[in-house]
Amino acid sequence: GVRPLMENSGSPIGPSDKFDIVGIRNDGGIDAVIVCNGPLDNSSTTLHDLELKVRNYLREIASEDFISQCGSGPVCIYVSCSHTVPTEADQLIADLAIEAAQQRVLLHLGEPVG
C-alpha cells in the first residue's frame, strides 16, 4: 500500500507553521522556543526543516497579530535540543542568528533561563 506522506515524518523539528512554546517574561521580553523532538542530524531535510521553522518564527514575530497578543518586547528564539548538535546545524543557527539580529531578535541554541 501507499503510505501517506506525513509532514516532517521522522524529523526532529515539529510542524513549521506552529510555535512550540512562547512565553512572556516578567520584564516584557518574549521567549519563543523551537523544541527538537530528537537529535538533530546534518541531513539536508533536517537542516531545511530547522531553517524553515526559524524563518516562520521570525515572520510571525513581526506580524501585527503576534505583537498585539504578546507585545513588542525584545524577542529571544531558543533552539532547545537536549542532544549534541552537529556542526552543520550549529552553523545554520549562527547564520540565521545574523538575519534574526537585523530584526532585533536574538536566536541561539539553549534553554530560556528561569
PDB file of N, CA and C in Angstrom:
ATOM      1  N   GLY A   1       0.830  -1.199   0.000  1.00  0.00           N
ATOM      2  CA  GLY A   1       0.000   0.000   0.000  1.00  0.00           C
ATOM      3  C   GLY A   1       0.864   1.248   0.000  1.00  0.00           C
ATOM      4  N   VAL A   2       0.257   2.343  -0.353  1.00  0.00           N
ATOM      5  CA  VAL A   2       0.977   3.619  -0.370  1.00  0.00           C
ATOM      6  C   VAL A   2       0.849   4.269   1.002  1.00  0.00           C
ATOM      7  N   ARG A   3       1.994   4.587   1.560  1.00  0.00           N
ATOM      8  CA  ARG A   3       1.977   5.216   2.873  1.00  0.00           C
ATOM      9  C   ARG A   3       1.742   6.712   2.693  1.00  0.00           C
ATOM     10  N   PRO A   4       0.763   7.293   3.407  1.00  0.00           N
ATOM     11  CA  PRO A   4       0.569   8.744   3.261  1.00  0.00           C
ATOM     12  C   PRO A   4       1.819   9.479   3.749  1.00  0.00           C
ATOM     13  N   LEU A   5       2.184  10.479   3.015  1.00  0.00           N
ATOM     14  CA  LEU A   5       3.376  11.249   3.367  1.00  0.00           C
ATOM     15  C   LEU A   5       3.021  12.215   4.487  1.00  0.00           C
ATOM     16  N   MET A   6       3.572  11.958   5.644  1.00  0.00           N
ATOM     17  CA  MET A   6       3.291  12.860   6.760  1.00  0.00           C
ATOM     18  C   MET A   6       4.276  14.013   6.717  1.00  0.00           C
ATOM     19  N   GLU A   7       3.811  15.170   7.122  1.00  0.00           N
ATOM     20  CA  GLU A   7       4.713  16.318   7.135  1.00  0.00           C
ATOM     21  C   GLU A   7       5.831  16.052   8.129  1.00  0.00           C
ATOM     22  N   ASN A   8       7.063  16.260   7.685  1.00  0.00           N
ATOM     23  CA  ASN A   8       8.218  16.109   8.565  1.00  0.00           C
ATOM     24  C   ASN A   8       8.257  14.760   9.255  1.00  0.00           C
ATOM     25  N   SER A   9       7.828  13.685   8.578  1.00  0.00           N
ATOM     26  CA  SER A   9       7.833  12.411   9.274  1.00  0.00           C
ATOM     27  C   SER A   9       9.267  12.078   9.652  1.00  0.00           C
ATOM     28  N   GLY A  10       9.455  11.782  10.905  1.00  0.00           N
ATOM     29  CA  GLY A  10      10.779  11.435  11.374  1.00  0.00           C
ATOM     30  C   GLY A  10      11.686  12.630  11.611  1.00  0.00           C
ATOM     31  N   SER A  11      11.224  13.826  11.315  1.00  0.00           N
ATOM     32  CA  SER A  11      12.073  14.992  11.545  1.00  0.00           C
ATOM     33  C   SER A  11      12.035  15.375  13.017  1.00  0.00           C
ATOM     34  N   PRO A  12      13.194  15.736  13.576  1.00  0.00           N
ATOM     35  CA  PRO A  12      13.199  16.188  14.975  1.00  0.00           C
ATOM     36  C   PRO A  12      12.573  17.570  15.151  1.00  0.00           C
ATOM     37  N   ILE A  13      12.325  18.262  14.040  1.00  0.00           N
ATOM     38  CA  ILE A  13      11.707  19.585  14.104  1.00  0.00           C
ATOM     39  C   ILE A  13      10.207  19.411  13.885  1.00  0.00           C
ATOM     40  N   GLY A  14       9.409  19.946  14.768  1.00  0.00           N
ATOM     41  CA  GLY A  14       7.954  19.798  14.660  1.00  0.00           C
ATOM     42  C   GLY A  14       7.377  20.599  13.508  1.00  0.00           C
ATOM     43  N   PRO A  15       6.046  20.662  13.415  1.00  0.00           N
ATOM     44  CA  PRO A  15       5.395  21.389  12.316  1.00  0.00           C
ATOM     45  C   PRO A  15       5.926  22.818  12.215  1.00  0.00           C
ATOM     46  N   SER A  16       6.267  23.226  10.987  1.00  0.00           N
ATOM     47  CA  SER A  16       6.949  24.512  10.823  1.00  0.00           C
ATOM     48  C   SER A  16       6.016  25.698  10.991  1.00  0.00           C
ATOM     49  N   ASP A  17       4.702  25.445  10.948  1.00  0.00           N
ATOM     50  CA  ASP A  17       3.766  26.571  10.982  1.00  0.00           C
ATOM     51  C   ASP A  17       3.212  26.833  12.377  1.00  0.00           C
ATOM     52  N   LYS A  18       3.775  26.200  13.392  1.00  0.00           N
ATOM     53  CA  LYS A  18       3.277  26.418  14.753  1.00  0.00           C
ATOM     54  C   LYS A  18       4.421  26.787  15.680  1.00  0.00           C
ATOM     55  N   PHE A  19       4.109  27.660  16.638  1.00  0.00           N
ATOM     56  CA  PHE A  19       5.074  27.911  17.708  1.00  0.00           C
ATOM     57  C   PHE A  19       5.057  26.706  18.640  1.00  0.00           C
ATOM     58  N   ASP A  20       6.218  26.237  19.054  1.00  0.00           N
ATOM     59  CA  ASP A  20       6.263  25.158  20.037  1.00  0.00           C
ATOM     60  C   ASP A  20       5.925  25.728  21.412  1.00  0.00           C
ATOM     61  N   ILE A  21       6.670  26.742  21.821  1.00  0.00           N
ATOM     62  CA  ILE A  21       6.433  27.386  23.123  1.00  0.00           C
ATOM     63  C   ILE A  21       6.689  28.881  22.969  1.00  0.00           C
ATOM     64  N   VAL A  22       5.784  29.685  23.503  1.00  0.00           N
ATOM     65  CA  VAL A  22       6.020  31.129  23.578  1.00  0.00           C
ATOM     66  C   VAL A  22       5.688  31.565  24.992  1.00  0.00           C
ATOM     67  N   GLY A  23       6.581  32.325  25.594  1.00  0.00           N
ATOM     68  CA  GLY A  23       6.312  32.828  26.937  1.00  0.00           C
ATOM     69  C   GLY A  23       6.705  34.281  27.035  1.00  0.00           C
ATOM     70  N   ILE A  24       5.961  35.028  27.841  1.00  0.00           N
ATOM     71  CA  ILE A  24       6.297  36.436  28.056  1.00  0.00           C
ATOM     72  C   ILE A  24       6.976  36.543  29.413  1.00  0.00           C
ATOM     73  N   ARG A  25       8.172  37.104  29.408  1.00  0.00           N
ATOM     74  CA  ARG A  25       8.936  37.225  30.647  1.00  0.00           C
ATOM     75  C   ARG A  25       8.406  38.383  31.479  1.00  0.00           C
ATOM     76  N   ASN A  26       8.796  38.388  32.755  1.00  0.00           N
ATOM     77  CA  ASN A  26       8.362  39.460  33.661  1.00  0.00           C
ATOM     78  C   ASN A  26       8.804  40.834  33.174  1.00  0.00           C
ATOM     79  N   ASP A  27       9.947  40.880  32.484  1.00  0.00           N
ATOM     80  CA  ASP A  27      10.446  42.181  32.009  1.00  0.00           C
ATOM     81  C   ASP A  27       9.805  42.588  30.682  1.00  0.00           C
ATOM     82  N   GLY A  28       8.814  41.805  30.219  1.00  0.00           N
ATOM     83  CA  GLY A  28       8.137  42.154  28.972  1.00  0.00           C
ATOM     84  C   GLY A  28       8.775  41.544  27.743  1.00  0.00           C
ATOM     85  N   GLY A  29       9.936  40.939  27.922  1.00  0.00           N
ATOM     86  CA  GLY A  29      10.573  40.258  26.803  1.00  0.00           C
ATOM     87  C   GLY A  29       9.820  38.986  26.453  1.00  0.00           C
ATOM     88  N   ILE A  30      10.049  38.487  25.272  1.00  0.00           N
ATOM     89  CA  ILE A  30       9.326  37.320  24.781  1.00  0.00           C
ATOM     90  C   ILE A  30      10.324  36.208  24.468  1.00  0.00           C
ATOM     91  N   ASP A  31      10.054  35.029  25.020  1.00  0.00           N
ATOM     92  CA  ASP A  31      10.861  33.852  24.706  1.00  0.00           C
ATOM     93  C   ASP A  31      10.058  32.940  23.799  1.00  0.00           C
ATOM     94  N   ALA A  32      10.601  32.620  22.648  1.00  0.00           N
ATOM     95  CA  ALA A  32       9.971  31.658  21.744  1.00  0.00           C
ATOM     96  C   ALA A  32      10.936  30.487  21.606  1.00  0.00           C
ATOM     97  N   VAL A  33      10.420  29.288  21.794  1.00  0.00           N
ATOM     98  CA  VAL A  33      11.295  28.119  21.809  1.00  0.00           C
ATOM     99  C   VAL A  33      10.941  27.172  20.664  1.00  0.00           C
ATOM    100  N   ILE A  34      11.969  26.736  19.956  1.00  0.00           N
ATOM    101  CA  ILE A  34      11.824  25.661  18.975  1.00  0.00           C
ATOM    102  C   ILE A  34      12.329  24.402  19.666  1.00  0.00           C
ATOM    103  N   VAL A  35      11.438  23.451  19.859  1.00  0.00           N
ATOM    104  CA  VAL A  35      11.793  22.238  20.593  1.00  0.00           C
ATOM    105  C   VAL A  35      12.175  21.137  19.609  1.00  0.00           C
ATOM    106  N   CYS A  36      13.365  20.573  19.788  1.00  0.00           N
ATOM    107  CA  CYS A  36      13.775  19.427  18.975  1.00  0.00           C
ATOM    108  C   CYS A  36      13.269  18.160  19.651  1.00  0.00           C
ATOM    109  N   ASN A  37      12.504  17.368  18.907  1.00  0.00           N
ATOM    110  CA  ASN A  37      11.928  16.150  19.477  1.00  0.00           C
ATOM    111  C   ASN A  37      12.896  14.985  19.461  1.00  0.00           C
ATOM    112  N   GLY A  38      14.108  15.231  19.019  1.00  0.00           N
ATOM    113  CA  GLY A  38      15.105  14.167  18.951  1.00  0.00           C
ATOM    114  C   GLY A  38      16.407  14.795  18.518  1.00  0.00           C
ATOM    115  N   PRO A  39      17.445  13.993  18.373  1.00  0.00           N
ATOM    116  CA  PRO A  39      18.734  14.568  17.962  1.00  0.00           C
ATOM    117  C   PRO A  39      18.649  15.153  16.555  1.00  0.00           C
ATOM    118  N   LEU A  40      19.259  16.314  16.372  1.00  0.00           N
ATOM    119  CA  LEU A  40      19.356  16.891  15.029  1.00  0.00           C
ATOM    120  C   LEU A  40      20.440  16.126  14.287  1.00  0.00           C
ATOM    121  N   ASP A  41      20.219  15.875  13.016  1.00  0.00           N
ATOM    122  CA  ASP A  41      21.305  15.313  12.217  1.00  0.00           C
ATOM    123  C   ASP A  41      21.688  16.356  11.169  1.00  0.00           C
ATOM    124  N   ASN A  42      22.663  16.018  10.342  1.00  0.00           N
ATOM    125  CA  ASN A  42      23.116  17.016   9.369  1.00  0.00           C
ATOM    126  C   ASN A  42      22.538  16.743   7.993  1.00  0.00           C
ATOM    127  N   SER A  43      21.398  16.020   7.936  1.00  0.00           N
ATOM    128  CA  SER A  43      20.767  15.774   6.638  1.00  0.00           C
ATOM    129  C   SER A  43      20.161  17.070   6.113  1.00  0.00           C
ATOM    130  N   SER A  44      20.074  17.162   4.786  1.00  0.00           N
ATOM    131  CA  SER A  44      19.517  18.385   4.202  1.00  0.00           C
ATOM    132  C   SER A  44      18.061  18.562   4.625  1.00  0.00           C
ATOM    133  N   THR A  45      17.346  17.451   4.852  1.00  0.00           N
ATOM    134  CA  THR A  45      15.940  17.544   5.270  1.00  0.00           C
ATOM    135  C   THR A  45      15.822  18.205   6.635  1.00  0.00           C
ATOM    136  N   THR A  46      16.609  17.722   7.584  1.00  0.00           N
ATOM    137  CA  THR A  46      16.554  18.278   8.940  1.00  0.00           C
ATOM    138  C   THR A  46      16.971  19.743   8.934  1.00  0.00           C
ATOM    139  N   LEU A  47      18.051  20.060   8.217  1.00  0.00           N
ATOM    140  CA  LEU A  47      18.525  21.447   8.177  1.00  0.00           C
ATOM    141  C   LEU A  47      17.479  22.344   7.514  1.00  0.00           C
ATOM    142  N   HIS A  48      16.834  21.836   6.476  1.00  0.00           N
ATOM    143  CA  HIS A  48      15.781  22.607   5.810  1.00  0.00           C
ATOM    144  C   HIS A  48      14.611  22.847   6.766  1.00  0.00           C
ATOM    145  N   ASP A  49      14.204  21.800   7.490  1.00  0.00           N
ATOM    146  CA  ASP A  49      13.095  21.932   8.439  1.00  0.00           C
ATOM    147  C   ASP A  49      13.418  22.973   9.505  1.00  0.00           C
ATOM    148  N   LEU A  50      14.656  22.936   9.987  1.00  0.00           N
ATOM    149  CA  LEU A  50      15.076  23.881  11.024  1.00  0.00           C
ATOM    150  C   LEU A  50      15.067  25.305  10.482  1.00  0.00           C
ATOM    151  N   GLU A  51      15.617  25.486   9.290  1.00  0.00           N
ATOM    152  CA  GLU A  51      15.662  26.822   8.690  1.00  0.00           C
ATOM    153  C   GLU A  51      14.253  27.358   8.449  1.00  0.00           C
ATOM    154  N   LEU A  52      13.379  26.495   7.926  1.00  0.00           N
ATOM    155  CA  LEU A  52      12.000  26.893   7.653  1.00  0.00           C
ATOM    156  C   LEU A  52      11.305  27.323   8.943  1.00  0.00           C
ATOM    157  N   LYS A  53      11.509  26.543   9.992  1.00  0.00           N
ATOM    158  CA  LYS A  53      10.840  26.841  11.262  1.00  0.00           C
ATOM    159  C   LYS A  53      11.348  28.170  11.826  1.00  0.00           C
ATOM    160  N   VAL A  54      12.662  28.388  11.787  1.00  0.00           N
ATOM    161  CA  VAL A  54      13.220  29.657  12.285  1.00  0.00           C
ATOM    162  C   VAL A  54      12.667  30.826  11.475  1.00  0.00           C
ATOM    163  N   ARG A  55      12.655  30.687  10.148  1.00  0.00           N
ATOM    164  CA  ARG A  55      12.144  31.777   9.301  1.00  0.00           C
ATOM    165  C   ARG A  55      10.667  32.049   9.572  1.00  0.00           C
ATOM    166  N   ASN A  56       9.891  30.996   9.795  1.00  0.00           N
ATOM    167  CA  ASN A  56       8.477  31.182  10.122  1.00  0.00           C
ATOM    168  C   ASN A  56       8.321  31.900  11.458  1.00  0.00           C
ATOM    169  N   TYR A  57       9.138  31.538  12.432  1.00  0.00           N
ATOM    170  CA  TYR A  57       9.109  32.229  13.731  1.00  0.00           C
ATOM    171  C   TYR A  57       9.404  33.713  13.520  1.00  0.00           C
ATOM    172  N   LEU A  58      10.450  34.003  12.744  1.00  0.00           N
ATOM    173  CA  LEU A  58      10.839  35.406  12.524  1.00  0.00           C
ATOM    174  C   LEU A  58       9.722  36.180  11.835  1.00  0.00           C
ATOM    175  N   ARG A  59       9.080  35.536  10.865  1.00  0.00           N
ATOM    176  CA  ARG A  59       7.998  36.217  10.150  1.00  0.00           C
ATOM    177  C   ARG A  59       6.814  36.454  11.089  1.00  0.00           C
ATOM    178  N   GLU A  60       6.488  35.437  11.873  1.00  0.00           N
ATOM    179  CA  GLU A  60       5.333  35.517  12.761  1.00  0.00           C
ATOM    180  C   GLU A  60       5.545  36.567  13.856  1.00  0.00           C
ATOM    181  N   ILE A  61       6.768  36.614  14.393  1.00  0.00           N
ATOM    182  CA  ILE A  61       7.086  37.565  15.460  1.00  0.00           C
ATOM    183  C   ILE A  61       6.885  39.002  14.987  1.00  0.00           C
ATOM    184  N   ALA A  62       7.116  39.228  13.689  1.00  0.00           N
ATOM    185  CA  ALA A  62       6.978  40.578  13.135  1.00  0.00           C
ATOM    186  C   ALA A  62       5.529  40.914  12.784  1.00  0.00           C
ATOM    187  N   SER A  63       4.630  39.932  12.884  1.00  0.00           N
ATOM    188  CA  SER A  63       3.250  40.161  12.450  1.00  0.00           C
ATOM    189  C   SER A  63       2.467  40.974  13.476  1.00  0.00           C
ATOM    190  N   GLU A  64       1.477  41.693  12.988  1.00  0.00           N
ATOM    191  CA  GLU A  64       0.658  42.522  13.884  1.00  0.00           C
ATOM    192  C   GLU A  64      -0.088  41.669  14.900  1.00  0.00           C
ATOM    193  N   ASP A  65      -0.549  40.500  14.472  1.00  0.00           N
ATOM    194  CA  ASP A  65      -1.244  39.590  15.390  1.00  0.00           C
ATOM    195  C   ASP A  65      -0.384  39.253  16.592  1.00  0.00           C
ATOM    196  N   PHE A  66       0.856  38.870  16.292  1.00  0.00           N
ATOM    197  CA  PHE A  66       1.758  38.459  17.366  1.00  0.00           C
ATOM    198  C   PHE A  66       2.023  39.628  18.308  1.00  0.00           C
ATOM    199  N   ILE A  67       2.297  40.798  17.722  1.00  0.00           N
ATOM    200  CA  ILE A  67       2.612  41.977  18.530  1.00  0.00           C
ATOM    201  C   ILE A  67       1.413  42.384  19.377  1.00  0.00           C
ATOM    202  N   SER A  68       0.205  42.256  18.815  1.00  0.00           N
ATOM    203  CA  SER A  68      -0.969  42.638  19.608  1.00  0.00           C
ATOM    204  C   SER A  68      -1.206  41.647  20.748  1.00  0.00           C
ATOM    205  N   GLN A  69      -0.826  40.392  20.553  1.00  0.00           N
ATOM    206  CA  GLN A  69      -1.008  39.396  21.613  1.00  0.00           C
ATOM    207  C   GLN A  69       0.114  39.407  22.641  1.00  0.00           C
ATOM    208  N   CYS A  70       1.333  39.562  22.174  1.00  0.00           N
ATOM    209  CA  CYS A  70       2.494  39.369  23.050  1.00  0.00           C
ATOM    210  C   CYS A  70       3.251  40.650  23.352  1.00  0.00           C
ATOM    211  N   GLY A  71       2.890  41.738  22.662  1.00  0.00           N
ATOM    212  CA  GLY A  71       3.636  42.971  22.859  1.00  0.00           C
ATOM    213  C   GLY A  71       4.842  43.019  21.941  1.00  0.00           C
ATOM    214  N   SER A  72       5.580  44.100  22.036  1.00  0.00           N
ATOM    215  CA  SER A  72       6.718  44.265  21.132  1.00  0.00           C
ATOM    216  C   SER A  72       8.021  44.285  21.911  1.00  0.00           C
ATOM    217  N   GLY A  73       8.049  43.560  23.020  1.00  0.00           N
ATOM    218  CA  GLY A  73       9.282  43.466  23.810  1.00  0.00           C
ATOM    219  C   GLY A  73      10.356  42.723  23.040  1.00  0.00           C
ATOM    220  N   PRO A  74      11.573  42.746  23.567  1.00  0.00           N
ATOM    221  CA  PRO A  74      12.673  42.042  22.897  1.00  0.00           C
ATOM    222  C   PRO A  74      12.388  40.539  22.829  1.00  0.00           C
ATOM    223  N   VAL A  75      12.656  39.957  21.676  1.00  0.00           N
ATOM    224  CA  VAL A  75      12.357  38.539  21.471  1.00  0.00           C
ATOM    225  C   VAL A  75      13.639  37.719  21.438  1.00  0.00           C
ATOM    226  N   CYS A  76      13.593  36.593  22.124  1.00  0.00           N
ATOM    227  CA  CYS A  76      14.648  35.588  22.076  1.00  0.00           C
ATOM    228  C   CYS A  76      14.060  34.315  21.497  1.00  0.00           C
ATOM    229  N   ILE A  77      14.691  33.768  20.473  1.00  0.00           N
ATOM    230  CA  ILE A  77      14.293  32.448  19.979  1.00  0.00           C
ATOM    231  C   ILE A  77      15.364  31.460  20.430  1.00  0.00           C
ATOM    232  N   TYR A  78      14.925  30.450  21.144  1.00  0.00           N
ATOM    233  CA  TYR A  78      15.837  29.403  21.594  1.00  0.00           C
ATOM    234  C   TYR A  78      15.593  28.146  20.781  1.00  0.00           C
ATOM    235  N   VAL A  79      16.671  27.530  20.323  1.00  0.00           N
ATOM    236  CA  VAL A  79      16.558  26.208  19.715  1.00  0.00           C
ATOM    237  C   VAL A  79      16.952  25.224  20.809  1.00  0.00           C
ATOM    238  N   SER A  80      15.947  24.552  21.352  1.00  0.00           N
ATOM    239  CA  SER A  80      16.152  23.698  22.509  1.00  0.00           C
ATOM    240  C   SER A  80      16.361  22.261  22.061  1.00  0.00           C
ATOM    241  N   CYS A  81      17.564  21.769  22.261  1.00  0.00           N
ATOM    242  CA  CYS A  81      17.900  20.424  21.818  1.00  0.00           C
ATOM    243  C   CYS A  81      18.720  19.760  22.909  1.00  0.00           C
ATOM    244  N   SER A  82      18.235  18.637  23.414  1.00  0.00           N
ATOM    245  CA  SER A  82      18.932  18.005  24.537  1.00  0.00           C
ATOM    246  C   SER A  82      20.053  17.082  24.074  1.00  0.00           C
ATOM    247  N   HIS A  83      20.308  17.079  22.776  1.00  0.00           N
ATOM    248  CA  HIS A  83      21.361  16.218  22.238  1.00  0.00           C
ATOM    249  C   HIS A  83      22.471  17.089  21.659  1.00  0.00           C
ATOM    250  N   THR A  84      23.592  16.477  21.383  1.00  0.00           N
ATOM    251  CA  THR A  84      24.681  17.197  20.727  1.00  0.00           C
ATOM    252  C   THR A  84      24.217  17.638  19.341  1.00  0.00           C
ATOM    253  N   VAL A  85      24.529  18.878  19.005  1.00  0.00           N
ATOM    254  CA  VAL A  85      24.088  19.428  17.717  1.00  0.00           C
ATOM    255  C   VAL A  85      25.243  19.332  16.725  1.00  0.00           C
ATOM    256  N   PRO A  86      24.997  18.773  15.542  1.00  0.00           N
ATOM    257  CA  PRO A  86      26.086  18.666  14.565  1.00  0.00           C
ATOM    258  C   PRO A  86      26.544  20.043  14.084  1.00  0.00           C
ATOM    259  N   THR A  87      27.793  20.095  13.646  1.00  0.00           N
ATOM    260  CA  THR A  87      28.395  21.354  13.199  1.00  0.00           C
ATOM    261  C   THR A  87      27.531  22.077  12.177  1.00  0.00           C
ATOM    262  N   GLU A  88      26.949  21.317  11.239  1.00  0.00           N
ATOM    263  CA  GLU A  88      26.153  21.942  10.179  1.00  0.00           C
ATOM    264  C   GLU A  88      24.945  22.681  10.752  1.00  0.00           C
ATOM    265  N   ALA A  89      24.280  22.067  11.726  1.00  0.00           N
ATOM    266  CA  ALA A  89      23.108  22.709  12.335  1.00  0.00           C
ATOM    267  C   ALA A  89      23.544  23.919  13.151  1.00  0.00           C
ATOM    268  N   ASP A  90      24.666  23.768  13.845  1.00  0.00           N
ATOM    269  CA  ASP A  90      25.216  24.868  14.629  1.00  0.00           C
ATOM    270  C   ASP A  90      25.527  26.062  13.727  1.00  0.00           C
ATOM    271  N   GLN A  91      26.129  25.778  12.577  1.00  0.00           N
ATOM    272  CA  GLN A  91      26.484  26.821  11.613  1.00  0.00           C
ATOM    273  C   GLN A  91      25.232  27.476  11.045  1.00  0.00           C
ATOM    274  N   LEU A  92      24.214  26.665  10.748  1.00  0.00           N
ATOM    275  CA  LEU A  92      22.952  27.194  10.226  1.00  0.00           C
ATOM    276  C   LEU A  92      22.325  28.149  11.244  1.00  0.00           C
ATOM    277  N   ILE A  93      22.325  27.744  12.508  1.00  0.00           N
ATOM    278  CA  ILE A  93      21.758  28.598  13.557  1.00  0.00           C
ATOM    279  C   ILE A  93      22.555  29.899  13.652  1.00  0.00           C
ATOM    280  N   ALA A  94      23.880  29.805  13.547  1.00  0.00           N
ATOM    281  CA  ALA A  94      24.722  31.009  13.587  1.00  0.00           C
ATOM    282  C   ALA A  94      24.406  31.935  12.411  1.00  0.00           C
ATOM    283  N   ASP A  95      24.229  31.360  11.223  1.00  0.00           N
ATOM    284  CA  ASP A  95      23.896  32.167  10.038  1.00  0.00           C
ATOM    285  C   ASP A  95      22.527  32.827  10.198  1.00  0.00           C
ATOM    286  N   LEU A  96      21.552  32.046  10.662  1.00  0.00           N
ATOM    287  CA  LEU A  96      20.205  32.589  10.846  1.00  0.00           C
ATOM    288  C   LEU A  96      20.183  33.632  11.958  1.00  0.00           C
ATOM    289  N   ALA A  97      21.067  33.490  12.934  1.00  0.00           N
ATOM    290  CA  ALA A  97      21.125  34.458  14.036  1.00  0.00           C
ATOM    291  C   ALA A  97      21.515  35.839  13.518  1.00  0.00           C
ATOM    292  N   ILE A  98      22.350  35.869  12.480  1.00  0.00           N
ATOM    293  CA  ILE A  98      22.749  37.150  11.885  1.00  0.00           C
ATOM    294  C   ILE A  98      21.531  37.815  11.248  1.00  0.00           C
ATOM    295  N   GLU A  99      20.723  37.022  10.534  1.00  0.00           N
ATOM    296  CA  GLU A  99      19.484  37.558   9.958  1.00  0.00           C
ATOM    297  C   GLU A  99      18.523  38.000  11.050  1.00  0.00           C
ATOM    298  N   ALA A 100      18.395  37.161  12.074  1.00  0.00           N
ATOM    299  CA  ALA A 100      17.468  37.469  13.170  1.00  0.00           C
ATOM    300  C   ALA A 100      17.856  38.782  13.838  1.00  0.00           C
ATOM    301  N   ALA A 101      19.161  39.005  13.982  1.00  0.00           N
ATOM    302  CA  ALA A 101      19.651  40.214  14.649  1.00  0.00           C
ATOM    303  C   ALA A 101      19.231  41.469  13.894  1.00  0.00           C
ATOM    304  N   GLN A 102      19.108  41.364  12.576  1.00  0.00           N
ATOM    305  CA  GLN A 102      18.654  42.518  11.785  1.00  0.00           C
ATOM    306  C   GLN A 102      17.209  42.861  12.124  1.00  0.00           C
ATOM    307  N   GLN A 103      16.507  41.878  12.685  1.00  0.00           N
ATOM    308  CA  GLN A 103      15.123  42.075  13.103  1.00  0.00           C
ATOM    309  C   GLN A 103      15.084  42.319  14.623  1.00  0.00           C
ATOM    310  N   ARG A 104      16.248  42.532  15.207  1.00  0.00           N
ATOM    311  CA  ARG A 104      16.406  42.722  16.657  1.00  0.00           C
ATOM    312  C   ARG A 104      15.885  41.526  17.452  1.00  0.00           C
ATOM    313  N   VAL A 105      16.100  40.340  16.891  1.00  0.00           N
ATOM    314  CA  VAL A 105      15.729  39.102  17.572  1.00  0.00           C
ATOM    315  C   VAL A 105      17.008  38.329  17.868  1.00  0.00           C
ATOM    316  N   LEU A 106      17.098  37.820  19.078  1.00  0.00           N
ATOM    317  CA  LEU A 106      18.238  37.003  19.476  1.00  0.00           C
ATOM    318  C   LEU A 106      17.891  35.545  19.212  1.00  0.00           C
ATOM    319  N   LEU A 107      18.724  34.860  18.458  1.00  0.00           N
ATOM    320  CA  LEU A 107      18.490  33.442  18.161  1.00  0.00           C
ATOM    321  C   LEU A 107      19.694  32.655  18.633  1.00  0.00           C
ATOM    322  N   HIS A 108      19.465  31.672  19.463  1.00  0.00           N
ATOM    323  CA  HIS A 108      20.585  30.815  19.840  1.00  0.00           C
ATOM    324  C   HIS A 108      20.133  29.464  20.352  1.00  0.00           C
ATOM    325  N   LEU A 109      21.103  28.556  20.423  1.00  0.00           N
ATOM    326  CA  LEU A 109      20.867  27.235  20.992  1.00  0.00           C
ATOM    327  C   LEU A 109      20.762  27.371  22.497  1.00  0.00           C
ATOM    328  N   GLY A 110      19.893  26.592  23.102  1.00  0.00           N
ATOM    329  CA  GLY A 110      19.838  26.599  24.553  1.00  0.00           C
ATOM    330  C   GLY A 110      18.422  26.710  25.062  1.00  0.00           C
ATOM    331  N   GLU A 111      18.315  26.941  26.356  1.00  0.00           N
ATOM    332  CA  GLU A 111      17.019  26.981  27.027  1.00  0.00           C
ATOM    333  C   GLU A 111      16.815  28.367  27.618  1.00  0.00           C
ATOM    334  N   PRO A 112      15.553  28.802  27.687  1.00  0.00           N
ATOM    335  CA  PRO A 112      15.279  30.029  28.442  1.00  0.00           C
ATOM    336  C   PRO A 112      15.679  29.812  29.900  1.00  0.00           C
ATOM    337  N   VAL A 113      16.240  30.823  30.507  1.00  0.00           N
ATOM    338  CA  VAL A 113      16.661  30.711  31.907  1.00  0.00           C
ATOM    339  C   VAL A 113      15.535  31.197  32.806  1.00  0.00           C
ATOM    340  N   GLY A 114      15.222  30.418  33.822  1.00  0.00           N
ATOM    341  CA  GLY A 114      14.236  30.854  34.811  1.00  0.00           C
ATOM    342  C   GLY A 114      12.809  30.629  34.399  1.00  0.00           C
TER     343      GLY A 114
END
